[in-house]
XYZ file of C-alpha atoms in Angstrom:
668
model
C -36.501 11.708 49.075
C -38.512 14.769 48.071
C -35.500 16.127 46.159
C -35.187 12.848 44.287
C -38.869 12.848 43.402
C -38.538 16.415 42.132
C -35.602 15.438 39.943
C -37.497 12.447 38.550
C -40.553 14.594 37.823
C -38.394 17.188 36.107
C -36.687 14.563 33.919
C -40.058 12.977 33.036
C -41.491 16.378 32.096
C -38.480 17.175 29.938
C -38.652 13.846 28.127
C -42.349 14.337 27.472
C -41.783 17.874 26.190
C -39.092 16.752 23.745
C -41.048 13.726 22.566
C -38.646 11.061 23.878
C -41.433 8.533 24.426
C -39.276 5.450 24.768
C -36.959 7.095 27.303
C -40.007 8.338 29.223
C -41.449 4.824 29.317
C -38.152 3.353 30.519
C -37.978 5.942 33.294
C -41.516 5.070 34.439
C -40.692 1.360 34.404
C -37.599 2.055 36.478
C -39.593 4.032 39.050
C -42.368 1.414 39.284
C -39.903 -1.454 39.543
C -37.919 -0.010 42.385
C -39.482 2.535 44.675
C -36.257 2.938 46.613
C -34.572 6.336 46.252
C -32.071 6.535 43.411
C -28.682 7.814 44.515
C -27.664 9.708 41.422
C -24.587 11.154 43.157
C -22.963 7.706 43.328
C -24.213 6.558 39.916
C -22.040 8.271 37.280
C -24.074 6.992 34.331
C -27.342 8.310 35.779
C -25.659 11.547 36.763
C -24.493 11.977 33.189
C -28.024 11.205 31.933
C -29.656 13.726 34.279
C -27.037 16.352 33.510
C -27.501 15.960 29.776
C -31.248 16.569 29.877
C -31.363 19.081 32.713
C -29.554 21.886 30.909
C -31.784 24.908 30.518
C -32.198 27.263 27.565
C -28.842 28.994 28.198
C -26.976 26.137 26.409
C -25.514 28.563 23.875
C -23.996 30.784 26.519
C -22.479 27.717 28.178
C -20.777 26.662 24.961
C -19.408 30.114 24.189
C -18.311 30.865 27.726
C -16.946 27.368 28.338
C -14.873 27.271 25.156
C -13.548 30.806 25.666
C -12.370 29.955 29.189
C -10.887 26.607 28.116
C -9.009 28.380 25.313
C -7.611 31.030 27.652
C -6.556 28.413 30.209
C -4.851 26.281 27.546
C -2.848 29.149 26.066
C -1.701 30.218 29.541
C -0.529 26.707 30.510
C 3.107 25.754 30.985
C 5.017 25.433 27.702
C 5.934 21.841 28.538
C 2.292 20.746 28.432
C 0.727 23.471 26.277
C 1.161 21.747 22.883
C -0.543 18.607 24.236
C -3.457 20.546 25.705
C -3.879 22.583 22.499
C -4.779 19.361 20.650
C -8.057 19.299 22.561
C -9.241 22.703 21.338
C -10.010 21.886 17.697
C -12.327 18.896 18.279
C -14.044 20.783 21.119
C -14.505 23.789 18.816
C -16.057 21.928 15.865
C -18.304 19.733 18.017
C -19.498 22.698 20.084
C -20.402 24.426 16.821
C -22.245 21.371 15.470
C -24.055 20.815 18.794
C -25.312 24.419 18.704
C -26.524 23.936 15.121
C -28.196 20.645 16.076
C -30.115 22.408 18.861
C -31.373 25.080 16.487
C -29.240 28.039 17.655
C -28.055 28.874 14.142
C -27.204 32.553 14.554
C -25.300 31.966 17.791
C -23.473 29.024 16.215
C -22.382 31.205 13.269
C -21.109 33.914 15.643
C -19.228 31.300 17.686
C -17.698 29.812 14.526
C -16.505 33.161 13.150
C -15.133 34.262 16.524
C -12.769 31.330 17.048
C -12.110 29.909 13.571
C -8.899 31.919 13.181
C -7.224 29.767 15.868
C -7.529 26.691 13.654
C -7.213 28.235 10.187
C -3.566 27.266 9.758
C -3.963 23.528 10.415
C -7.573 22.873 9.402
C -8.504 25.463 6.776
C -10.132 22.950 4.399
C -12.237 21.380 7.151
C -13.406 24.804 8.257
C -14.386 25.706 4.692
C -16.606 22.627 4.579
C -18.153 23.281 8.010
C -18.820 26.860 6.994
C -21.507 25.447 4.710
C -23.438 23.966 7.668
C -26.318 26.432 7.924
C -29.124 24.258 9.268
C -29.850 21.096 11.228
C -30.555 19.168 8.018
C -27.066 19.987 6.725
C -25.561 17.975 9.574
C -27.333 14.893 8.265
C -26.889 15.578 4.557
C -23.185 16.528 4.580
C -21.041 13.379 4.651
C -18.096 15.151 6.270
C -20.174 16.533 9.159
C -21.952 13.210 9.594
C -18.690 11.270 9.762
C -17.348 13.700 12.382
C -20.418 13.336 14.581
C -20.385 9.545 14.304
C -16.695 9.223 15.160
C -14.467 10.034 18.079
C -11.142 11.813 17.958
C -8.302 9.760 19.407
C -5.734 11.997 21.159
C -2.455 10.862 22.723
C -1.627 12.757 25.892
C 0.630 12.251 28.903
C -0.803 11.486 32.338
C 0.026 14.873 33.851
C -1.580 16.835 30.978
C -4.671 14.648 31.301
C -4.856 15.269 35.065
C -4.448 19.015 34.535
C -7.334 19.066 32.044
C -9.689 17.081 34.292
C -8.791 19.236 37.293
C -9.589 22.385 35.321
C -12.934 21.060 34.036
C -14.116 19.998 37.501
C -12.853 23.121 39.195
C -14.599 25.481 36.747
C -17.734 23.320 36.460
C -17.447 23.551 32.653
C -20.226 21.045 32.135
C -20.813 21.869 28.470
C -17.126 21.359 27.629
C -16.986 18.220 29.763
C -19.966 16.826 27.852
C -18.368 17.514 24.454
C -15.041 16.009 25.513
C -16.733 12.953 27.019
C -18.814 12.302 23.912
C -16.361 13.087 21.113
C -12.793 12.621 22.404
C -11.000 9.446 23.431
C -7.736 10.007 25.316
C -4.806 7.615 25.035
C -2.993 8.435 28.253
C 0.690 7.521 28.444
C 3.088 7.657 31.357
C 6.248 9.724 31.265
C 7.073 13.008 29.604
C 4.797 14.808 27.106
C 5.248 13.828 23.453
C 7.403 16.130 21.367
C 5.935 18.895 19.238
C 7.090 17.102 16.064
C 4.800 14.166 16.869
C 1.618 16.252 16.566
C 0.746 14.732 13.197
C 0.598 11.243 14.690
C -1.287 11.838 17.925
C -4.696 12.957 16.670
C -6.681 10.377 14.707
C -10.325 9.524 14.127
C -11.867 6.544 15.846
C -15.421 5.333 16.036
C -17.606 4.133 13.198
C -15.258 5.380 10.454
C -12.169 3.893 12.098
C -14.020 0.655 12.803
C -15.019 0.432 9.144
C -11.409 1.128 8.122
C -10.120 -1.593 10.459
C -12.590 -4.047 8.994
C -11.592 -3.159 5.429
C -7.892 -3.442 6.309
C -8.391 -7.097 7.264
C -9.046 -8.032 3.630
C -6.487 -10.171 1.849
C -3.949 -8.506 -0.409
C -1.198 -9.908 -2.655
C 1.436 -7.193 -2.888
C 4.178 -9.095 -4.767
C 5.502 -8.667 -8.295
C 4.133 -10.249 -11.458
C 5.244 -13.704 -12.485
C 7.712 -13.976 -15.372
C 8.521 -10.264 -15.318
C 11.712 -8.931 -16.897
C 13.144 -8.231 -13.447
C 12.578 -11.851 -12.443
C 14.360 -13.045 -15.574
C 17.257 -10.719 -14.783
C 17.448 -12.070 -11.222
C 17.581 -15.669 -12.492
C 20.213 -14.765 -15.057
C 22.149 -12.906 -12.367
C 22.202 -15.931 -10.064
C 23.436 -18.134 -12.917
C 26.190 -15.693 -13.806
C 27.226 -14.931 -10.252
C 30.083 -17.495 -10.263
C 31.538 -16.234 -13.539
C 31.262 -12.638 -12.282
C 33.217 -13.605 -9.178
C 36.053 -15.097 -11.250
C 36.079 -11.968 -13.427
C 36.359 -9.760 -10.339
C 39.224 -11.914 -9.005
C 41.034 -11.629 -12.342
C 40.515 -7.848 -12.294
C 41.929 -7.622 -8.769
C 44.936 -9.681 -9.908
C 45.474 -7.306 -12.814
C 45.255 -4.336 -10.464
C 47.909 -5.846 -8.150
C 50.195 -6.515 -11.116
C 49.707 -2.956 -12.366
C 50.570 -1.645 -8.929
C 53.840 -3.619 -8.863
C 54.815 -2.361 -12.300
C 54.072 1.226 -11.363
C 56.269 0.995 -8.274
C 59.115 -0.458 -10.321
C 58.823 2.242 -12.990
C 58.981 5.064 -10.454
C 55.420 6.348 -11.001
C 54.172 5.336 -7.597
C 52.377 8.576 -6.611
C 49.947 8.920 -9.501
C 49.218 5.177 -9.722
C 48.540 4.857 -5.998
C 46.019 7.695 -6.148
C 44.314 6.056 -9.106
C 44.247 2.693 -7.326
C 42.790 4.234 -4.174
C 40.059 5.859 -6.227
C 39.270 2.549 -7.933
C 39.203 0.754 -4.583
C 36.857 3.405 -3.165
C 34.473 3.006 -6.082
C 34.610 -0.786 -5.778
C 33.897 -0.604 -2.050
C 30.937 1.722 -2.634
C 29.520 -0.555 -5.297
C 29.993 -3.604 -3.050
C 28.211 -1.945 -0.128
C 25.356 -0.963 -2.459
C 25.098 -4.575 -3.643
C 25.182 -5.805 -0.051
C 22.303 -3.499 0.946
C 20.289 -4.621 -2.078
C 20.908 -8.297 -1.369
C 19.775 -8.080 2.271
C 16.225 -7.098 1.282
C 14.028 -10.195 0.943
C 12.709 -11.018 -2.526
C 9.107 -10.033 -3.212
C 6.605 -12.876 -3.734
C 5.281 -13.506 -7.237
C 1.605 -13.049 -8.125
C -0.554 -13.502 -11.209
C -1.995 -10.525 -13.057
C -5.728 -9.872 -12.705
C -5.706 -7.912 -15.973
C -4.868 -9.210 -19.465
C -1.604 -7.387 -20.105
C -0.349 -6.297 -23.557
C 2.436 -8.266 -25.235
C 5.871 -6.696 -25.474
C 7.851 -6.732 -28.711
C 11.278 -8.375 -28.781
C 13.052 -5.093 -29.568
C 11.467 -3.312 -26.617
C 12.215 -6.253 -24.341
C 15.875 -6.247 -25.358
C 16.100 -2.488 -24.798
C 14.636 -2.775 -21.300
C 16.916 -5.708 -20.430
C 19.902 -3.646 -21.563
C 18.829 -0.833 -19.217
C 18.389 -3.299 -16.357
C 21.879 -4.718 -16.923
C 23.380 -1.224 -16.796
C 21.332 -0.103 -13.790
C 23.293 1.596 -11.011
C 22.608 0.024 -7.610
C 21.830 3.016 -5.410
C 22.211 3.063 -1.640
C 22.781 5.445 1.243
C 26.441 5.751 0.175
C 25.799 5.827 -3.578
C 23.295 8.541 -4.443
C 21.819 9.108 -7.911
C 22.840 11.676 -10.480
C 20.088 14.254 -10.956
C 19.060 16.076 -14.129
C 16.738 19.037 -13.516
C 14.601 20.563 -16.273
C 13.549 24.161 -15.580
C 10.619 25.822 -17.347
C 11.139 29.535 -18.055
C 8.685 32.279 -19.016
C 5.635 30.253 -18.035
C 3.981 33.351 -16.512
C 2.458 31.158 -13.783
C 0.633 29.180 -16.478
C 2.273 25.785 -15.897
C -0.014 23.429 -13.941
C 1.849 20.141 -14.266
C 4.840 18.459 -15.835
C 5.797 14.910 -16.743
C 9.027 13.195 -17.806
C 9.275 10.058 -19.928
C 10.907 6.916 -18.531
C 14.250 7.589 -20.270
C 14.152 11.362 -19.775
C 14.126 12.062 -23.520
C 10.708 13.787 -23.494
C 9.365 16.416 -21.099
C 5.733 17.562 -21.125
C 4.015 20.549 -19.572
C 0.292 21.138 -19.058
C -0.813 24.775 -19.100
C -3.716 26.924 -17.929
C -4.442 27.984 -21.516
C -5.592 24.348 -22.180
C -2.443 23.479 -24.151
C -0.050 20.552 -23.723
C 3.549 21.019 -24.851
C 6.188 18.326 -25.276
C 9.921 18.989 -25.548
C 12.323 16.534 -27.194
C 15.633 16.674 -25.319
C 17.540 15.226 -28.281
C 16.449 18.113 -30.542
C 17.299 20.638 -27.854
C 20.744 19.089 -27.546
C 21.300 19.330 -31.305
C 20.403 23.012 -31.198
C 22.913 23.639 -28.435
C 20.271 24.194 -25.799
C 20.601 23.320 -22.118
C 17.979 21.751 -19.892
C 15.989 24.980 -19.836
C 12.513 24.909 -21.326
C 10.942 28.104 -22.585
C 7.160 28.183 -22.803
C 5.962 31.259 -24.609
C 2.236 32.007 -24.424
C 1.293 31.765 -28.095
C -1.208 29.807 -30.176
C 1.097 28.594 -32.944
C 1.387 24.878 -33.654
C 4.929 25.216 -35.009
C 7.570 23.042 -33.407
C 10.202 25.776 -33.553
C 9.596 28.753 -31.330
C 12.084 31.560 -30.958
C 12.973 32.322 -27.376
C 13.953 35.672 -25.900
C 17.647 35.039 -26.515
C 17.062 34.420 -30.231
C 17.869 30.682 -30.075
C 15.404 28.130 -31.391
C 13.422 26.267 -28.732
C 11.855 23.043 -29.919
C 8.530 21.746 -28.671
C 5.402 20.108 -30.015
C 2.113 21.819 -29.239
C -0.939 19.644 -28.579
C -4.271 21.470 -28.602
C -7.701 19.975 -28.000
C -8.701 20.569 -24.381
C -11.124 23.375 -23.559
C -9.927 23.931 -19.992
C -6.680 24.037 -17.976
C -4.577 20.860 -18.191
C -4.038 19.512 -14.665
C -2.075 16.321 -15.298
C 0.018 14.559 -17.950
C 1.666 11.138 -18.025
C 3.831 9.292 -20.539
C 3.315 5.632 -21.397
C 6.186 3.355 -20.226
C 7.714 3.378 -23.718
C 7.118 7.098 -24.327
C 5.095 6.600 -27.517
C 1.858 7.928 -25.980
C 0.958 10.683 -23.546
C -2.269 11.180 -21.583
C -3.559 14.530 -20.371
C -6.464 15.365 -18.043
C -8.250 18.675 -17.864
C -10.790 20.861 -16.094
C -13.045 20.223 -19.112
C -13.779 16.774 -17.497
C -12.049 14.832 -20.307
C -8.893 12.770 -20.722
C -7.076 12.827 -24.067
C -4.644 10.324 -25.548
C -1.918 11.743 -27.797
C 0.682 10.051 -29.980
C 4.222 11.398 -29.607
C 5.149 9.722 -32.902
C 2.280 11.173 -34.966
C 1.955 14.374 -32.877
C -1.821 13.985 -32.937
C -4.798 13.434 -30.649
C -6.038 9.840 -30.899
C -8.901 9.515 -28.384
C -10.978 11.710 -26.070
C -12.242 9.795 -23.016
C -15.418 11.103 -21.354
C -16.890 9.792 -18.125
C -16.101 12.134 -15.262
C -18.601 14.871 -14.453
C -16.128 17.371 -12.985
C -12.473 18.387 -13.486
C -9.993 15.501 -13.667
C -7.074 16.264 -11.368
C -4.755 13.358 -12.152
C -4.192 10.562 -14.684
C -1.540 7.816 -14.588
C -0.527 5.038 -16.995
C -0.139 1.568 -15.517
C 3.430 0.154 -15.353
C 2.545 -2.207 -18.215
C 0.921 0.498 -20.356
C -2.478 0.127 -22.125
C -4.455 0.696 -18.888
C -4.634 4.016 -17.041
C -6.373 5.460 -13.985
C -7.896 8.900 -13.390
C -8.857 10.934 -10.307
C -11.508 13.636 -10.253
C -13.337 16.347 -8.350
C -16.426 14.116 -8.561
C -14.899 12.062 -5.679
C -14.291 8.996 -7.850
C -11.326 7.279 -9.483
C -11.770 5.350 -12.720
C -9.828 2.697 -14.586
C -9.672 2.834 -18.375
C -8.053 0.980 -21.259
C -6.729 2.709 -24.351
C -9.060 0.783 -26.690
C -12.342 1.686 -24.914
C -13.877 5.113 -24.525
C -15.849 4.155 -21.395
C -14.255 3.372 -17.993
C -13.785 -0.277 -16.997
C -14.172 0.354 -13.252
C -15.414 3.198 -11.053
C -13.960 3.494 -7.530
C -16.316 5.435 -5.226
C -15.884 5.914 -1.487
C -13.859 9.062 -0.800
C -15.686 11.880 1.004
C -14.032 14.633 -1.044
C -11.981 15.238 -4.212
C -9.692 12.442 -5.352
C -6.533 14.465 -5.978
C -3.980 11.854 -7.053
C -3.791 8.261 -8.228
C -0.991 5.696 -8.497
C -0.720 2.118 -9.776
C 0.710 -0.746 -7.770
C 3.796 -2.400 -9.256
C 1.856 -5.554 -10.200
C -1.033 -3.622 -11.857
C -3.605 -5.428 -9.654
C -4.288 -2.413 -7.413
C -4.467 1.363 -7.582
C -4.023 3.845 -4.744
C -5.932 7.132 -4.490
C -5.205 10.178 -2.345
C -8.005 12.562 -1.415
C -8.850 15.900 0.159
C -10.598 13.879 2.885
C -7.041 13.214 4.205
C -7.119 9.488 3.517
C -5.430 7.186 1.033
C -7.367 4.182 -0.279
C -6.166 1.075 -2.085
C -8.547 -0.511 -4.607
C -8.715 -3.894 -6.305
C -8.843 -3.318 -10.075
C -10.714 -6.567 -10.729
C -13.836 -5.810 -8.670
C -13.413 -2.100 -7.863
C -13.515 -2.831 -4.120
C -11.663 -0.805 -1.494
C -9.271 -3.130 0.366
C -7.193 -0.671 2.423
C -7.776 2.726 4.047
C -4.690 4.583 5.274
C -5.504 7.181 7.963
C -3.002 9.613 9.477
C -2.530 12.689 7.296
C -3.679 16.075 8.576
C -4.304 17.681 5.169
C -5.157 16.801 1.556
C -3.014 14.168 -0.192
C -1.154 15.530 -3.220
C 1.261 12.747 -4.259
C 1.685 8.975 -4.089
C 4.474 6.519 -4.937
C 4.718 2.720 -4.819
C 7.932 0.860 -4.030
C 9.175 -1.329 -6.917
C 8.553 -4.541 -4.943
C 5.007 -3.416 -4.086
C 5.547 -3.736 -0.333
C 5.475 -0.053 0.627
C 3.680 3.116 -0.389
C 4.616 6.749 0.244
C 2.116 9.621 0.358
C 2.746 13.368 0.532
C 0.321 16.058 1.684
C -0.306 19.782 1.570
C 1.506 20.470 4.858
C 4.807 18.952 3.673
C 4.344 15.682 5.573
C 5.286 12.393 3.880
C 4.151 9.055 5.296
C 5.560 5.618 4.520
C 2.943 2.850 4.693
C 3.104 -0.926 4.910
C 0.524 -2.002 2.339
C -0.180 -5.446 3.806
C -0.986 -4.159 7.325
C -2.265 -0.682 6.410
C -0.056 0.851 9.115
C 2.207 3.885 8.907
C 5.825 2.764 9.253
C 7.255 6.230 9.645
C 6.483 9.890 8.933
C 9.037 11.930 6.976
C 9.459 15.474 8.207
C 11.606 17.973 6.388
C 9.617 19.779 3.712
C 8.040 23.100 4.627
C 5.412 23.215 1.875
C 3.252 21.005 -0.372
C 4.829 17.723 -1.494
C 3.868 17.604 -5.165
C 5.798 14.546 -6.311
C 7.359 11.330 -4.972
C 9.448 8.630 -6.667
C 11.169 5.423 -5.536
C 14.485 4.395 -7.055
C 14.292 1.299 -9.277
C 15.569 -1.118 -6.610
C 13.553 0.633 -3.877
C 16.445 1.684 -1.636
C 15.834 5.450 -1.943
C 12.792 7.714 -1.970
C 12.948 11.104 -3.698
C 10.469 13.852 -2.808
C 9.857 17.156 -4.565
C 8.089 20.088 -2.961
C 6.861 23.639 -3.408
C 9.656 24.641 -0.999
C 12.031 24.433 -4.022
C 13.902 21.335 -2.873
C 14.390 17.693 -3.785
C 15.059 15.442 -0.797
C 16.522 11.934 -0.864
C 15.515 9.516 1.919
C 17.051 6.200 2.935
C 14.323 3.562 2.726
C 16.246 0.339 3.370
C 17.363 1.111 6.917
C 14.180 2.939 7.910
C 11.674 0.347 6.721
C 13.088 -2.305 9.062
C 11.109 -1.668 12.247
C 12.247 -3.827 15.191
C 9.427 -5.809 16.787
C 10.000 -4.391 20.251
C 9.909 -0.789 18.996
C 6.865 -1.508 16.848
C 4.952 -2.804 19.872
C 6.008 0.082 22.071
C 4.624 2.523 19.493
C 7.918 4.301 18.810
C 8.166 5.454 15.210
C 11.341 5.137 13.172
C 12.257 8.325 11.352
C 13.369 7.945 7.757
C 16.951 9.085 7.427
C 17.324 12.145 5.220
C 20.375 11.544 3.043
C 20.553 14.762 1.064
C 18.661 17.953 0.260
C 19.088 19.342 -3.247
C 17.857 22.917 -3.245
C 16.967 24.909 -6.344
C 17.382 28.671 -6.488
C 13.727 29.485 -6.996
C 12.059 26.521 -8.692
C 9.261 24.524 -7.022
C 9.549 20.843 -7.965
C 6.593 19.617 -10.047
C 7.652 16.094 -11.031
C 10.293 13.424 -10.405
C 11.128 10.330 -12.459
C 13.787 7.633 -12.008
C 14.975 6.115 -15.286
C 15.462 2.345 -15.567
C 19.175 2.980 -15.060
C 18.466 4.929 -11.853
C 19.167 8.429 -13.152
C 16.836 10.874 -11.423
C 15.020 13.440 -13.558
C 13.211 16.422 -12.046
C 11.221 19.305 -13.494
C 9.755 22.595 -12.280
C 8.907 26.140 -13.312
C 11.087 29.064 -12.266
C 9.087 31.263 -9.917
C 9.928 34.930 -9.594
C 7.752 35.229 -6.486
C 9.812 32.836 -4.371
């Protein structure tokens, strides 16, 4: 009884000293209401309360000593469980640091941070750079990143045995400081069975708490992901269904002709060569049929109305596009695309970005010297050049530049920016090109007039990315000022400003129906925005590093995002859930592109490779596997490696030819 009274007096004195008046009053009310002794040993909540406020002034030593011992124990654990236990270290490290700062031990917190930061530099370098700026208690409240961390919990998947091992260690060593941090900031999802594989690490650590709750609430908003009504594709589909019967009769007639040819060839004694030819034709027919079968099994996308007034299309352009659609190759897992790769030479590490027009006839490069250069492939072909682009560092505006081998290299030089050009994008018809720069501006250029038409000003910091909408006329930009903006070609001010990311917006992409845009950020999230009201309607959480590339499937159902670590994630837009992660790249994924019918995904990376992934089979997640939490891996169909050329951009033409571009790197 005396011990209990002493504890109560101690707690009351501590509360009074720290100015917790309401807690002190509640404690007095509790004592007056019930004079019976309080058994804090059998009351875990009260025990936690007493423990939290009974720590003496050696808090700092407890954090440093506790984390050091936990780290040593984790690294010395069995290999089978080590990778699961290592997941705990990073959240414990950052929250221990922030707790020390919050309690006013700034010098000790800085020493602690510098001592152990190297352990987490590889996976969390950008987060650590931000936390390095936390130098006072006020910074914890002012910095959005630190505030979001302290208000959220980290959700970690772990097997039952690893969880038991961790609890046993914490109780055995009486690591109360570490136990407090883990209890307050980590939520364990304990699963039975064997530990998760090392390759699943990207999926097992996610944020929960206020940020995740807000994301879940946002992800409940309604979204219409279908294609636009009365689009050219829809007209082609209707025409295709009307002509399907006549096509069948044509195919039957062709097969009859082939059989007759075969008989004649046997009679004339030329059986060997004809049989080989027939087998080849049959193989091609079978491949084409299987491609058509795969395409036909995917359900048709719903039709939606446009929220933006879209520009009218001329009859000539419409006929040209319809011709391309008629001649489109139906790609599949057995029928892969042809690839044309454009290599930039002699860039002297000055090339920041590249872009390829829809038909592959024009290739643009944005350079650190603030210039934008556009190559016409037709002119290069006339001059006997190959798909090698030379970019000499000169200031001439001439279209004919002599390369090192003495041959003429044709390009058009666009000058106007006053800072490095970070992004370039062609309009759908290739008659305009947009460029964004570190000078905070976006410029519109005419590829017909070879002149600058408009300079758009609105961002306050460098503009990292700019993308034309699929219909043209409208475009979206992403900036270091943590906003994305929607513009139209005929207005110099933005139509909408999308604000909500906690860090740089690094990339932007339009939805197929032009009603939404997606943005990828250094805060490791992807957001989907409604262009009509500028409201965020989806938040996609799961990446472990900054998002560098985005791509939308042609039917608008799926989205792919690539990050700095080489991870690609496929998302279901309607639910906001990750369907599957794509693992294969070993460096930054700079570009992504879906094939025109959506059956393949191409990814280009700094690891000097283009990878082709099968989307049709991987996107179909069985209900039972979806509920059990098992993820379906996208099937890697092919890896196309370059000798020493990181892949900057990818573009599928309307006929499903894949174009790629990159700069030859001598350092690779």
